[in-house]
PDB file of C-alpha atoms in Angstrom:
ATOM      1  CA  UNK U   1      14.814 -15.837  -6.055  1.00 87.00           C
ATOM      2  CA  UNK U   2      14.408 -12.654  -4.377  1.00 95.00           C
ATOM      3  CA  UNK U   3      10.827 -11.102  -3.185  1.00 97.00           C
ATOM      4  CA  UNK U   4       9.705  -8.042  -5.583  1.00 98.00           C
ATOM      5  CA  UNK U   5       8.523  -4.651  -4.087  1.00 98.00           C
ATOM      6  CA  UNK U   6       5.682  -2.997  -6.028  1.00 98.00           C
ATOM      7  CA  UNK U   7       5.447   0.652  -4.982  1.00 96.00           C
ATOM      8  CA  UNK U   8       1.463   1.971  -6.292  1.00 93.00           C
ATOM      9  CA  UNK U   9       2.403   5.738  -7.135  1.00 89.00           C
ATOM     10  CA  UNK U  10       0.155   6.581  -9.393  1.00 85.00           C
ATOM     11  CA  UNK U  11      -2.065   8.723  -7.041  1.00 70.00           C
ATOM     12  CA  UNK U  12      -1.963  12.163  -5.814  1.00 43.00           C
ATOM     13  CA  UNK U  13      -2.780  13.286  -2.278  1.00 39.00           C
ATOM     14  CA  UNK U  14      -5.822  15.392  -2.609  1.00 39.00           C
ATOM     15  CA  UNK U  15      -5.843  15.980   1.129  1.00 39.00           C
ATOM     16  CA  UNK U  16      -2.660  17.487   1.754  1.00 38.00           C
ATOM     17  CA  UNK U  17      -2.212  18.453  -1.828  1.00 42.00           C
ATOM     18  CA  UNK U  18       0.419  18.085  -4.223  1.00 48.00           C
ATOM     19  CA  UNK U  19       2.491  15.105  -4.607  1.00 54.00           C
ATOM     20  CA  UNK U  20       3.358  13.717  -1.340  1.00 52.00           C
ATOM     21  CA  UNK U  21       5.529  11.059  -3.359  1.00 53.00           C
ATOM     22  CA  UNK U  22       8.330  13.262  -4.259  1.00 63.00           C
ATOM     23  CA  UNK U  23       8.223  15.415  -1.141  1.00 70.00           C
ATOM     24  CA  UNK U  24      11.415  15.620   0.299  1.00 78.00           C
ATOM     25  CA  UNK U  25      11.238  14.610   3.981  1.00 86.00           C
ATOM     26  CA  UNK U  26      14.015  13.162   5.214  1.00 88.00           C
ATOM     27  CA  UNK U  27      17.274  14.709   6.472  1.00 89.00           C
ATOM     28  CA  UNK U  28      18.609  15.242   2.627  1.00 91.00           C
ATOM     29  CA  UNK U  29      15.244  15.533   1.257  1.00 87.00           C
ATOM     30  CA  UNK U  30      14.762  11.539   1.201  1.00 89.00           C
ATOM     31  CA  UNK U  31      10.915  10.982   0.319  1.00 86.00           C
ATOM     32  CA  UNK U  32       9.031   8.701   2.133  1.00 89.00           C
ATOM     33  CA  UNK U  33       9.448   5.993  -0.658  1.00 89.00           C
ATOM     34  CA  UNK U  34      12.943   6.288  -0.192  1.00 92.00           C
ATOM     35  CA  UNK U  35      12.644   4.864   3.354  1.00 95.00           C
ATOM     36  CA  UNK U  36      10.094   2.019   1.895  1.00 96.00           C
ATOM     37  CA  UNK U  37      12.852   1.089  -0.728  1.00 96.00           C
ATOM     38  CA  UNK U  38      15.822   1.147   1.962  1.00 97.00           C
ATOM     39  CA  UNK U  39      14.376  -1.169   4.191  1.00 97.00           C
ATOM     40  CA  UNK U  40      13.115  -3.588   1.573  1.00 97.00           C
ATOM     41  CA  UNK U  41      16.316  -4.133   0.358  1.00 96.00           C
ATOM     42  CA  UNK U  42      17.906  -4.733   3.766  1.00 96.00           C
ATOM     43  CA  UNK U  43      15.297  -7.044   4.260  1.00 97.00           C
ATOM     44  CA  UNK U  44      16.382  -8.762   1.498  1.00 97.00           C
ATOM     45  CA  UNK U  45      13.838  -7.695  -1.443  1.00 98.00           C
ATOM     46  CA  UNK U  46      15.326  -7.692  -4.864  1.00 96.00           C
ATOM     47  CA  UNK U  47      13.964  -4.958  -7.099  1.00 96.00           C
ATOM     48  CA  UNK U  48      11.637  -2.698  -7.114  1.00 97.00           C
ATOM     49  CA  UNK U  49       8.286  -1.582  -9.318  1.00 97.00           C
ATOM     50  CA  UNK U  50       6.929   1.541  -9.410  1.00 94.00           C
ATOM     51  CA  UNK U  51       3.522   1.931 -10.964  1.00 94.00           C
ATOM     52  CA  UNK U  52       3.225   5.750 -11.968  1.00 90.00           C
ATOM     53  CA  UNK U  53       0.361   7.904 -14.198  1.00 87.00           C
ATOM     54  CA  UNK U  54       2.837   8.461 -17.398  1.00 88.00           C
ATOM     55  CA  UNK U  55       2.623  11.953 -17.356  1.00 83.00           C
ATOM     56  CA  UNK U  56       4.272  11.905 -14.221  1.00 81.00           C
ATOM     57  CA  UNK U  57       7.354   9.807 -15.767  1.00 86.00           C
ATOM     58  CA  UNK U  58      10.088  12.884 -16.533  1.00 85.00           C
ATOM     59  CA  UNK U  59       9.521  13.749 -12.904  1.00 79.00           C
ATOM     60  CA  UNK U  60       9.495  10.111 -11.750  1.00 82.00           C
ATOM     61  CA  UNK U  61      13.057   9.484 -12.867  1.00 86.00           C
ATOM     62  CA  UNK U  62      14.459  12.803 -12.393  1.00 84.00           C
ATOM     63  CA  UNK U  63      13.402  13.029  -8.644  1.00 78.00           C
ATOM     64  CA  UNK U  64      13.017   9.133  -7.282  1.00 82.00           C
ATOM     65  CA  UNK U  65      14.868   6.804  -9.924  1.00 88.00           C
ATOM     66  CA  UNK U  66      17.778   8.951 -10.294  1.00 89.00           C
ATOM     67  CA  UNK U  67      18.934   8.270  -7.085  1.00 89.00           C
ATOM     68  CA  UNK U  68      19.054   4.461  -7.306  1.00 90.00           C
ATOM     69  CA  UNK U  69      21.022   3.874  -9.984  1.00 83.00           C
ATOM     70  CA  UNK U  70      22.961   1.156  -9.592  1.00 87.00           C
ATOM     71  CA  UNK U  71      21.710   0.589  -6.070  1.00 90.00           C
ATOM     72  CA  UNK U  72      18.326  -1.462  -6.815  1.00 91.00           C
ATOM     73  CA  UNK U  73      17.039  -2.525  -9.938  1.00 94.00           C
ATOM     74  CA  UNK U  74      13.980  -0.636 -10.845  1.00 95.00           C
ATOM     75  CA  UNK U  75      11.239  -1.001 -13.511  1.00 95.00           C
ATOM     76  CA  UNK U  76       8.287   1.134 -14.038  1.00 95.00           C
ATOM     77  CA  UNK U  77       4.748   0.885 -15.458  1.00 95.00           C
ATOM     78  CA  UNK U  78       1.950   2.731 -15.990  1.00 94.00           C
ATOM     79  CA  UNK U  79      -1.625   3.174 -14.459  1.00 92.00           C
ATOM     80  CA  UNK U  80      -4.767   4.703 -17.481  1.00 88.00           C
ATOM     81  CA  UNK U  81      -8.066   4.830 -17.464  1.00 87.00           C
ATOM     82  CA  UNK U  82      -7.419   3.457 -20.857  1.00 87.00           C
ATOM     83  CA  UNK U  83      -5.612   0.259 -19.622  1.00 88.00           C
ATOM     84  CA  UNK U  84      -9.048  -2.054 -19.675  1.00 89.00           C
ATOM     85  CA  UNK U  85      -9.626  -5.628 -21.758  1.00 88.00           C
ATOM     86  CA  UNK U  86     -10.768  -6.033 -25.450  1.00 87.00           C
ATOM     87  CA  UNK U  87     -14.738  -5.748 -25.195  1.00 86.00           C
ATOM     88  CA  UNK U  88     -15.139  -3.885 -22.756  1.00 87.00           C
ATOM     89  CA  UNK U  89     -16.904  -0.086 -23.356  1.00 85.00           C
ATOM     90  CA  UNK U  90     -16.125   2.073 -20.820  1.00 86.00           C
ATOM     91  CA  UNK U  91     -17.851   5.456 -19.995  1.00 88.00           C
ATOM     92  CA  UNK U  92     -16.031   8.420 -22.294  1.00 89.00           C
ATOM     93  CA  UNK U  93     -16.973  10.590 -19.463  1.00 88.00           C
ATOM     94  CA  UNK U  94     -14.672   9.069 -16.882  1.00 87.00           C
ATOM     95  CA  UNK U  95     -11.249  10.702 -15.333  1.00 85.00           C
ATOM     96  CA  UNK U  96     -11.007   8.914 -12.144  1.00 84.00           C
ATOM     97  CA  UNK U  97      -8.607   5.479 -12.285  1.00 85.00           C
ATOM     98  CA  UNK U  98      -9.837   2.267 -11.975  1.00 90.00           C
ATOM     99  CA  UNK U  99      -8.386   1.697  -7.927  1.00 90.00           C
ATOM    100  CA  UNK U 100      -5.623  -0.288  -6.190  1.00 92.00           C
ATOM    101  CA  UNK U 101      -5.848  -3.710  -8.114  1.00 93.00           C
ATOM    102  CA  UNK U 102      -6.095  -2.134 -11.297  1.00 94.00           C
ATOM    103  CA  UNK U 103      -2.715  -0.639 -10.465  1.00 95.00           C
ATOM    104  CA  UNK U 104      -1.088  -3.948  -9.601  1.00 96.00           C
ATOM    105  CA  UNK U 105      -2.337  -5.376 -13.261  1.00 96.00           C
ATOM    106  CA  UNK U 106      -0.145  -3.118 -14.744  1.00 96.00           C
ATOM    107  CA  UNK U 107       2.588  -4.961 -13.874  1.00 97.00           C
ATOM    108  CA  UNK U 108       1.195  -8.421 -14.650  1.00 96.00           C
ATOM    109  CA  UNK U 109       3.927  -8.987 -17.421  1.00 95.00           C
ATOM    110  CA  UNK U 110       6.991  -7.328 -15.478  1.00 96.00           C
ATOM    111  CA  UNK U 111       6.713  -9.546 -11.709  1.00 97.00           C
ATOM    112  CA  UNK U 112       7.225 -13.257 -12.015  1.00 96.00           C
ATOM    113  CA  UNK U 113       7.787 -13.751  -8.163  1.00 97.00           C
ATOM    114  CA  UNK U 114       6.139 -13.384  -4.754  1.00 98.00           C
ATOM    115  CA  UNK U 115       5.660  -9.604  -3.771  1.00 98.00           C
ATOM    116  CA  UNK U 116       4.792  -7.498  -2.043  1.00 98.00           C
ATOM    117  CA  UNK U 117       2.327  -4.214  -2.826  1.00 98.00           C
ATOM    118  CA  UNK U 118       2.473  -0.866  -1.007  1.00 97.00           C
ATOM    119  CA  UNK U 119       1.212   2.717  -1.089  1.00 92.00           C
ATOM    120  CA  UNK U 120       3.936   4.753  -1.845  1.00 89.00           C
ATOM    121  CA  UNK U 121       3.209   7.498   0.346  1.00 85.00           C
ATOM    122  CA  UNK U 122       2.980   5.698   4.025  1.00 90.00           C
ATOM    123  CA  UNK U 123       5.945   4.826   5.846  1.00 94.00           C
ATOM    124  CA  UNK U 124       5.898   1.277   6.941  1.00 96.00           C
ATOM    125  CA  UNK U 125       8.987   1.052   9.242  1.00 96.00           C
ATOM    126  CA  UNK U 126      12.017  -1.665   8.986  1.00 96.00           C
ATOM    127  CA  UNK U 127      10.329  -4.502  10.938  1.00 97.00           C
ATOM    128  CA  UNK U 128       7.573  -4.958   8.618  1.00 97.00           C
ATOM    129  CA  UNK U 129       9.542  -5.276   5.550  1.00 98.00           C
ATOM    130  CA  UNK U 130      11.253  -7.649   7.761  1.00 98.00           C
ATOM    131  CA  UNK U 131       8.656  -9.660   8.331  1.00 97.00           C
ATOM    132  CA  UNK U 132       7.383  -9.510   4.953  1.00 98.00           C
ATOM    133  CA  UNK U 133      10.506 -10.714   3.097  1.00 98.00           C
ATOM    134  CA  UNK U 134      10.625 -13.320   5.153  1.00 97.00           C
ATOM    135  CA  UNK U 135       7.055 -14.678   4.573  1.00 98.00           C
ATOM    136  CA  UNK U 136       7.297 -14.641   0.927  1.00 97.00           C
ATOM    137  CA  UNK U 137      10.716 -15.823   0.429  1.00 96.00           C
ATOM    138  CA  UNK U 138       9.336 -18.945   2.643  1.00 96.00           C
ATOM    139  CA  UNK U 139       6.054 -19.528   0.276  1.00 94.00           C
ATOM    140  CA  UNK U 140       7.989 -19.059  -3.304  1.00 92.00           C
ATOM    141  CA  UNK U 141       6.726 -21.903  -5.289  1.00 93.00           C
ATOM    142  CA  UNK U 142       3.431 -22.274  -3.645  1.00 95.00           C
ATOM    143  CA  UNK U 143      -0.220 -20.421  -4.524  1.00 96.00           C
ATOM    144  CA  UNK U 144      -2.581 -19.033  -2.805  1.00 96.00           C
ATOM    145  CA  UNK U 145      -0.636 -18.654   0.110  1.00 97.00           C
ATOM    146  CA  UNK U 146      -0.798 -14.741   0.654  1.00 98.00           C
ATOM    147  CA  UNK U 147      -0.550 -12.033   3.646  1.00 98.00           C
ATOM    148  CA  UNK U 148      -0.994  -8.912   4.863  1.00 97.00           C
ATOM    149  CA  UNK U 149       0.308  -6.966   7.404  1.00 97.00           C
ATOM    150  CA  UNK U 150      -1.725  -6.193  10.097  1.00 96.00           C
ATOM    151  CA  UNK U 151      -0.607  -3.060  11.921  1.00 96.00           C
ATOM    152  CA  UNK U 152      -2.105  -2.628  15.584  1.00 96.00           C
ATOM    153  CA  UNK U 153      -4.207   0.315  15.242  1.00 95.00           C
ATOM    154  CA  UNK U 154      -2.496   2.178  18.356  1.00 94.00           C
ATOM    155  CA  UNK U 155       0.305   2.825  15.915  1.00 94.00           C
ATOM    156  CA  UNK U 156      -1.360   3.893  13.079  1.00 93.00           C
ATOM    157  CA  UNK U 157      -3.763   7.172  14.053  1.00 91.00           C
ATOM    158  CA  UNK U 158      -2.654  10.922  13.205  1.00 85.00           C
ATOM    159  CA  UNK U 159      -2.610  13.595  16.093  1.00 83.00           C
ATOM    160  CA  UNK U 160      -4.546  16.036  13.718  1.00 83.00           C
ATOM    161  CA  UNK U 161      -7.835  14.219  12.496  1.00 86.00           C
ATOM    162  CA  UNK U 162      -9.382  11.100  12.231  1.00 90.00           C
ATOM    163  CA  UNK U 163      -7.764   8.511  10.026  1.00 89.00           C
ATOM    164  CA  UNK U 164     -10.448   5.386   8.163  1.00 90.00           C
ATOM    165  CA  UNK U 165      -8.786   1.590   8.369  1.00 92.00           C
ATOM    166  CA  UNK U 166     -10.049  -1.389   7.019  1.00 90.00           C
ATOM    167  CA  UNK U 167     -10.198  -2.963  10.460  1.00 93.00           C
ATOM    168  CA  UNK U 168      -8.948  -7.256   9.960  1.00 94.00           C
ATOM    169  CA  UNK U 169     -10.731  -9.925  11.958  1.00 92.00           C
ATOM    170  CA  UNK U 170      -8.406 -13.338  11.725  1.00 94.00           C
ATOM    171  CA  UNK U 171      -9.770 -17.199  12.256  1.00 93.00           C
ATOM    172  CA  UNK U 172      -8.049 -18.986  15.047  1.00 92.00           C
ATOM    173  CA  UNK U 173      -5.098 -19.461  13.118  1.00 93.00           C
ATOM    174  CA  UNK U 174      -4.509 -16.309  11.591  1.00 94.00           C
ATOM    175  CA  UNK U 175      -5.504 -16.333   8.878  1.00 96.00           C
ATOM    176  CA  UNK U 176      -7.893 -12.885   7.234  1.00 96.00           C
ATOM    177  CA  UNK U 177     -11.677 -13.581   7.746  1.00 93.00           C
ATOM    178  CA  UNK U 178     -12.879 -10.403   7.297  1.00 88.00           C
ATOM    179  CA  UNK U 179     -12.024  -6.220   6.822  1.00 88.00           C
ATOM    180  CA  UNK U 180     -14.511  -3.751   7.417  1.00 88.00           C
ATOM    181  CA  UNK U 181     -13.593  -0.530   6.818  1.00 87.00           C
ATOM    182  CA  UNK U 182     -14.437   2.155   9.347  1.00 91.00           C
ATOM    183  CA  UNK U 183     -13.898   5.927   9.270  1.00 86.00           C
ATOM    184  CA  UNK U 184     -13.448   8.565  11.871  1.00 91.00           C
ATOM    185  CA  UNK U 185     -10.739   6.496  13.997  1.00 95.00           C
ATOM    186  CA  UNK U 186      -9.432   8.336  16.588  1.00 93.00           C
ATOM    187  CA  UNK U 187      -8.439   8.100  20.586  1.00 93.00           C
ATOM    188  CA  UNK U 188     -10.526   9.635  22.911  1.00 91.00           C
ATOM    189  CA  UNK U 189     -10.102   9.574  26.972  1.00 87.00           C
ATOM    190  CA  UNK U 190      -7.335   6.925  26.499  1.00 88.00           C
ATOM    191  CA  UNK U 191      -9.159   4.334  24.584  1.00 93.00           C
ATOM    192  CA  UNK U 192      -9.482   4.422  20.467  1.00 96.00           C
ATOM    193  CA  UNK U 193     -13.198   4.383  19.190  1.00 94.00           C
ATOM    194  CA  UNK U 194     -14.390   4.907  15.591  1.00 93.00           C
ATOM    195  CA  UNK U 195     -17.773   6.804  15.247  1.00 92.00           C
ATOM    196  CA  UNK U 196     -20.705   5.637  13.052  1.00 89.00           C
ATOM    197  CA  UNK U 197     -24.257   7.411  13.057  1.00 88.00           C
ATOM    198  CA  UNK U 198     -23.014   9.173  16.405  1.00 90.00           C
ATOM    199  CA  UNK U 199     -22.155   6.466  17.972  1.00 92.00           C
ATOM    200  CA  UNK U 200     -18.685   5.751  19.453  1.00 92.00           C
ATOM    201  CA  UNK U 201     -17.369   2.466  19.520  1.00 92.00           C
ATOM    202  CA  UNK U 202     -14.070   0.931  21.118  1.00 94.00           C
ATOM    203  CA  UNK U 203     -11.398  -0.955  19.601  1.00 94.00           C
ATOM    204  CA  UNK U 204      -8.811  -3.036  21.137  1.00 94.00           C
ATOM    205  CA  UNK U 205      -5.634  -1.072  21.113  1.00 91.00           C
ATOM    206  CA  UNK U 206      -3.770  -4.087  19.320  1.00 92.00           C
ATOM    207  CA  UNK U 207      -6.114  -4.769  16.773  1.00 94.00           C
ATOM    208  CA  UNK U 208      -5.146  -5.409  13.213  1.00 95.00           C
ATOM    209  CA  UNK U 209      -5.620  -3.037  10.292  1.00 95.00           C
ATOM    210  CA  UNK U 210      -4.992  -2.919   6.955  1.00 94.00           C
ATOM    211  CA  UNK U 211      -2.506  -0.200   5.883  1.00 93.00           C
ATOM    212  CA  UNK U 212      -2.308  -1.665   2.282  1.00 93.00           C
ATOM    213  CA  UNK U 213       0.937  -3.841   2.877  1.00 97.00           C
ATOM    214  CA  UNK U 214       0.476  -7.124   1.451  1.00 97.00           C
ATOM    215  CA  UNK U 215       2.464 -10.445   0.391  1.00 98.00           C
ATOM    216  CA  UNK U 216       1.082 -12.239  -2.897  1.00 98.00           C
ATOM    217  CA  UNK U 217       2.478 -15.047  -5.541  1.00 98.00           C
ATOM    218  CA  UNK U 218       2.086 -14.359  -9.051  1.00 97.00           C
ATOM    219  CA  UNK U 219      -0.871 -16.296  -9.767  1.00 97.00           C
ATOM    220  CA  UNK U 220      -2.846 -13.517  -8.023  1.00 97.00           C
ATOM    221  CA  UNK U 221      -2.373 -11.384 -11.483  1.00 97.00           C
ATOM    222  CA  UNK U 222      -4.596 -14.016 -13.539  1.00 96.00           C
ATOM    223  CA  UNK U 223      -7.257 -13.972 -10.720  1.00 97.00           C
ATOM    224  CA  UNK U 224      -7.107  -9.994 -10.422  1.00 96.00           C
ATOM    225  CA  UNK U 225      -7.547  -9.752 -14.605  1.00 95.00           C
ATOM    226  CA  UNK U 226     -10.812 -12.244 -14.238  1.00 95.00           C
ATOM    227  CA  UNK U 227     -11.961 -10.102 -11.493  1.00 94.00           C
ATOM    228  CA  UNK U 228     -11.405  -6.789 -13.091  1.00 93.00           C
ATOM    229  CA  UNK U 229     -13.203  -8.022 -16.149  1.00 94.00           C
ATOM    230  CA  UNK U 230     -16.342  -8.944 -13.850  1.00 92.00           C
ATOM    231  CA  UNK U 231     -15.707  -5.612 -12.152  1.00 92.00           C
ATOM    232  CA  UNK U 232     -16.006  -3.698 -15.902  1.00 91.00           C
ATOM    233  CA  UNK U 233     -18.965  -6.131 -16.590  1.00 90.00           C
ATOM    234  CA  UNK U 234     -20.758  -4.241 -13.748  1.00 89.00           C
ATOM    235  CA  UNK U 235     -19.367  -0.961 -13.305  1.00 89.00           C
ATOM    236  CA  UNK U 236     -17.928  -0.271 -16.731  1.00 86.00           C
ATOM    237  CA  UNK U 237     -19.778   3.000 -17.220  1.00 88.00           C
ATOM    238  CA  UNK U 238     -19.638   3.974 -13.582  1.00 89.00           C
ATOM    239  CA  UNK U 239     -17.850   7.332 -12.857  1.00 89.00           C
ATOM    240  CA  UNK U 240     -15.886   6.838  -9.643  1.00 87.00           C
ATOM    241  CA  UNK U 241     -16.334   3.358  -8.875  1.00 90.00           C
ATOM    242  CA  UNK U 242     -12.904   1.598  -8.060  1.00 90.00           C
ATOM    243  CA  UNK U 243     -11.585  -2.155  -8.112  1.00 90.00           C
ATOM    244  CA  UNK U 244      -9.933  -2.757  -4.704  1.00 91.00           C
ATOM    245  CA  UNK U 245      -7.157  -4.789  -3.778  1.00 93.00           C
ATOM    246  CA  UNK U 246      -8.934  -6.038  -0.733  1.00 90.00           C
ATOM    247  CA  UNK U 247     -12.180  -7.033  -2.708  1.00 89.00           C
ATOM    248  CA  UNK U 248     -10.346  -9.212  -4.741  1.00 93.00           C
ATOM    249  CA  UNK U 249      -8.186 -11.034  -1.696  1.00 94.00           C
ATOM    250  CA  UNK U 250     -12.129 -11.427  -0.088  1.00 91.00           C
ATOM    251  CA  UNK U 251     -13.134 -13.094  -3.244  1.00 93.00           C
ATOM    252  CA  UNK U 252     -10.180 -15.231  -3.045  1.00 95.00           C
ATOM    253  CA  UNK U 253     -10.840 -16.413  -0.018  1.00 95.00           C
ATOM    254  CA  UNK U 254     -14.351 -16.995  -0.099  1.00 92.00           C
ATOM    255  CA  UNK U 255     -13.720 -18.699  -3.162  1.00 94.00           C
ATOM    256  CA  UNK U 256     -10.804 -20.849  -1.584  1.00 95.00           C
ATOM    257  CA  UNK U 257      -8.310 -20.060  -3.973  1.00 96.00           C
ATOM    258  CA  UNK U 258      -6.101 -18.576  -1.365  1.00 97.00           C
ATOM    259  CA  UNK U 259      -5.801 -18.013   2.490  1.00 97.00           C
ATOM    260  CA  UNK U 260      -4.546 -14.887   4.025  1.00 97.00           C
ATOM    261  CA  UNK U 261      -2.268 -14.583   6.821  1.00 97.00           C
ATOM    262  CA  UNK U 262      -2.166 -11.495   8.939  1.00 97.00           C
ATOM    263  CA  UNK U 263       1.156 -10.908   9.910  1.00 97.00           C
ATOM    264  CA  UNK U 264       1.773  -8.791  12.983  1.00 95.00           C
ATOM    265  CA  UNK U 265       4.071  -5.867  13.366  1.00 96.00           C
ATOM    266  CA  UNK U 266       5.503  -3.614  16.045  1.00 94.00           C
ATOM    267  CA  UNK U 267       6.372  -1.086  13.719  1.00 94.00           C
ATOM    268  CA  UNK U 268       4.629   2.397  14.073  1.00 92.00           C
ATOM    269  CA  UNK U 269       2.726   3.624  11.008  1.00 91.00           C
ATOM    270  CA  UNK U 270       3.457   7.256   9.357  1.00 86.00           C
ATOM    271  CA  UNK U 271       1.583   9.093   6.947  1.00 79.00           C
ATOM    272  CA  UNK U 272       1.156  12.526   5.313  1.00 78.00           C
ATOM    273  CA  UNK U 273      -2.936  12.521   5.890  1.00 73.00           C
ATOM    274  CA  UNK U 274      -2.727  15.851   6.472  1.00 75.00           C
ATOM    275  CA  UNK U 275      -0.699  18.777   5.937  1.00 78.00           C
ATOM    276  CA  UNK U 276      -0.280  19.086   9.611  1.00 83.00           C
ATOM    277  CA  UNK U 277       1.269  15.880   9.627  1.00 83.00           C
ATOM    278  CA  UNK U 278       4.229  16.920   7.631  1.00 87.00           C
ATOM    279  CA  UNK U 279       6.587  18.571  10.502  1.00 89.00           C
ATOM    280  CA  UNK U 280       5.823  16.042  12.874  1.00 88.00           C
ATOM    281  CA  UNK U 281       6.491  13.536  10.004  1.00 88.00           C
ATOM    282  CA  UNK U 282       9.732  15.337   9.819  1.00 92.00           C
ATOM    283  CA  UNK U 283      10.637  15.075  13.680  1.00 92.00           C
ATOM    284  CA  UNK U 284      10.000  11.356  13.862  1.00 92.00           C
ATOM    285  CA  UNK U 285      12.554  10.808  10.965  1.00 94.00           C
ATOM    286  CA  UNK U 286      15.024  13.089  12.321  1.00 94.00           C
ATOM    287  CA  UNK U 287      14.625  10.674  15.774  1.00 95.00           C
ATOM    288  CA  UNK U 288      14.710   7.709  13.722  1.00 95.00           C
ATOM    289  CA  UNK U 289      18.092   8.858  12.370  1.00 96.00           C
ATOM    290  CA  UNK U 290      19.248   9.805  15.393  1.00 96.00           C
ATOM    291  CA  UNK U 291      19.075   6.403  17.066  1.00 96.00           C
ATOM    292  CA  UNK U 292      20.638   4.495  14.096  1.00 96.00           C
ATOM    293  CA  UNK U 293      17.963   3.069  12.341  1.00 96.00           C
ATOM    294  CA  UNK U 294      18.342   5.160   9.593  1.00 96.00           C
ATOM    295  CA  UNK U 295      21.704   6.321   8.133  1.00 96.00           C
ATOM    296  CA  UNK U 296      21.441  10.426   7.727  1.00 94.00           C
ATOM    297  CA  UNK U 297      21.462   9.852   3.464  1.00 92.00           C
ATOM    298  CA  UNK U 298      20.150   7.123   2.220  1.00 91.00           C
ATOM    299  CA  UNK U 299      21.260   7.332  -1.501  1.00 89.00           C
TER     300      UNK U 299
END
């Protein structure tokens, strides 16, 4: 059985404003999901799930699922504020969703195999869908065996702010022991440094972070519904509080339910963070075609 791609695009990008995940970027106005989908399927994923707000659905198919029929099988679902347990009174007054793992509940009844989650406005590059497939195609029929990808951090800053990563620390054997996220990222004087109360401190150029990329088997859905539940035990009436995908793999492993292995990758990291970002997003495409990693259309 073939690896699953869940796609979370159900946000919108308040920093560079609008909908980054229907922007046409590519050569024939490929978005940057298109590239996610293309390489997971040469990598050998099967189908693909997008998780979307609903009334962003007409759009949705008209602009992104249009294009893949009959290429990849694709399912949708769909992310509410609504979308909580029996029992459990949530504040009227809230309009922000619940986070990441709430998104990847919604598709508790669709996924029955290992996959993998993603943000569907980053661009991962072809060697870590690579790597991905790989892992979870070798740990179908197990639990508790997930991953993440661990991008170096040298590949993942923008040339027109500071960027925040959940920065990884792994046990001798690879496995996750610990993300802490820290803002203000940047490179300064040749070395990359994130700044807290002032201070600047260094980071190893190849250190892992977090770019939300991760591997999980199907299980994780009935530990992420217990988990939201004791998240909406707490926080029900809380405005703006979210339930993170990362919390919930820390539980996890603190709990020894599952292990996390941080999977390196050489690929570089794109993003939209800004609206600066978007022309030189553009140019590193248009080189990516140009050497042949890309075809110039990819639907």
């Amino acid at each position: 059985m073939k690896p699953t791609l869940f796609i979370l695009a159900a946000g919108m990008g308040s920093r560079y404003g609008g909908l980054k995940q229907i922007d046409g970027l590519g050569p024939n106005g490929e978005t940057i999901m298109d590239y996610s989908v293309f390489d997971a399927m040469r990598a050998g994923f099967g189908k693909v799930v997008f998780v979307i707000r609903k009334d962003f659905e007409e759009d949705f198919k008209t602009v992104v699922l249009s294009k893949y029929a009959d290429k990849v099988p694709c399912e949708i679902c769909f992310q509410s504020i609504d979308k909580v347990p029996a029992g459990f009174p949530i504040n009227p007054e809230r309009t922000k969703p619940w986070g990441t793992n709430h998104a990847v509940l919604m598709a508790k009844d669709i996924i029955k195999e290992p996959f993998a989650v993603i943000n569907a406005d980053d661009f991962y590059g072809k060697e870590s869908f690579q790597v991905l497939a790989d892992y979870l195609k070798s740990i179908e029929g197990t639990q508790g065996k997930w991953c993440m990808i661990g991008y170096r951090v040298q590949n993942t800053l923008s040339e027109n702010g500071t960027v925040s990563r959940g920065v990884c620390s792994t046990d001798s054997k690879g496995f996750l022991a610990d993300v802490v996220e820290r803002t203000k990222i940047e490179e300064k004087a040749g070395k990359i440094v994130y700044t807290e109360d002032n201070v600047d401190t260094e980071i190893p150029l190849n250190t892992p972070v977090s770019m939300n990329m991760w591997g999980f088997t199907p299980e994780y859905f009935a530990y992420a519904e217990e988990g939201f539940k004791a998240f909406l035990k707490e926080n029900g009436q809380e405005l703006k509080k979210e339930f993170y995908i990362p919390t919930l793999v820390n539980d996890m492993i603190v709990a020894g339910k599952a292990t996390c292995q941080v999977l390196d990758t050489p690929s570089k990291w794109f993003g939209v963070t800004y609206a600066e970002d978007r022309p030189q997003f553009i140019l590193k495409i248009n080189e990516l075609v140009k050497n042949g990693v890309y075809p110039n259309k990819l639907f």
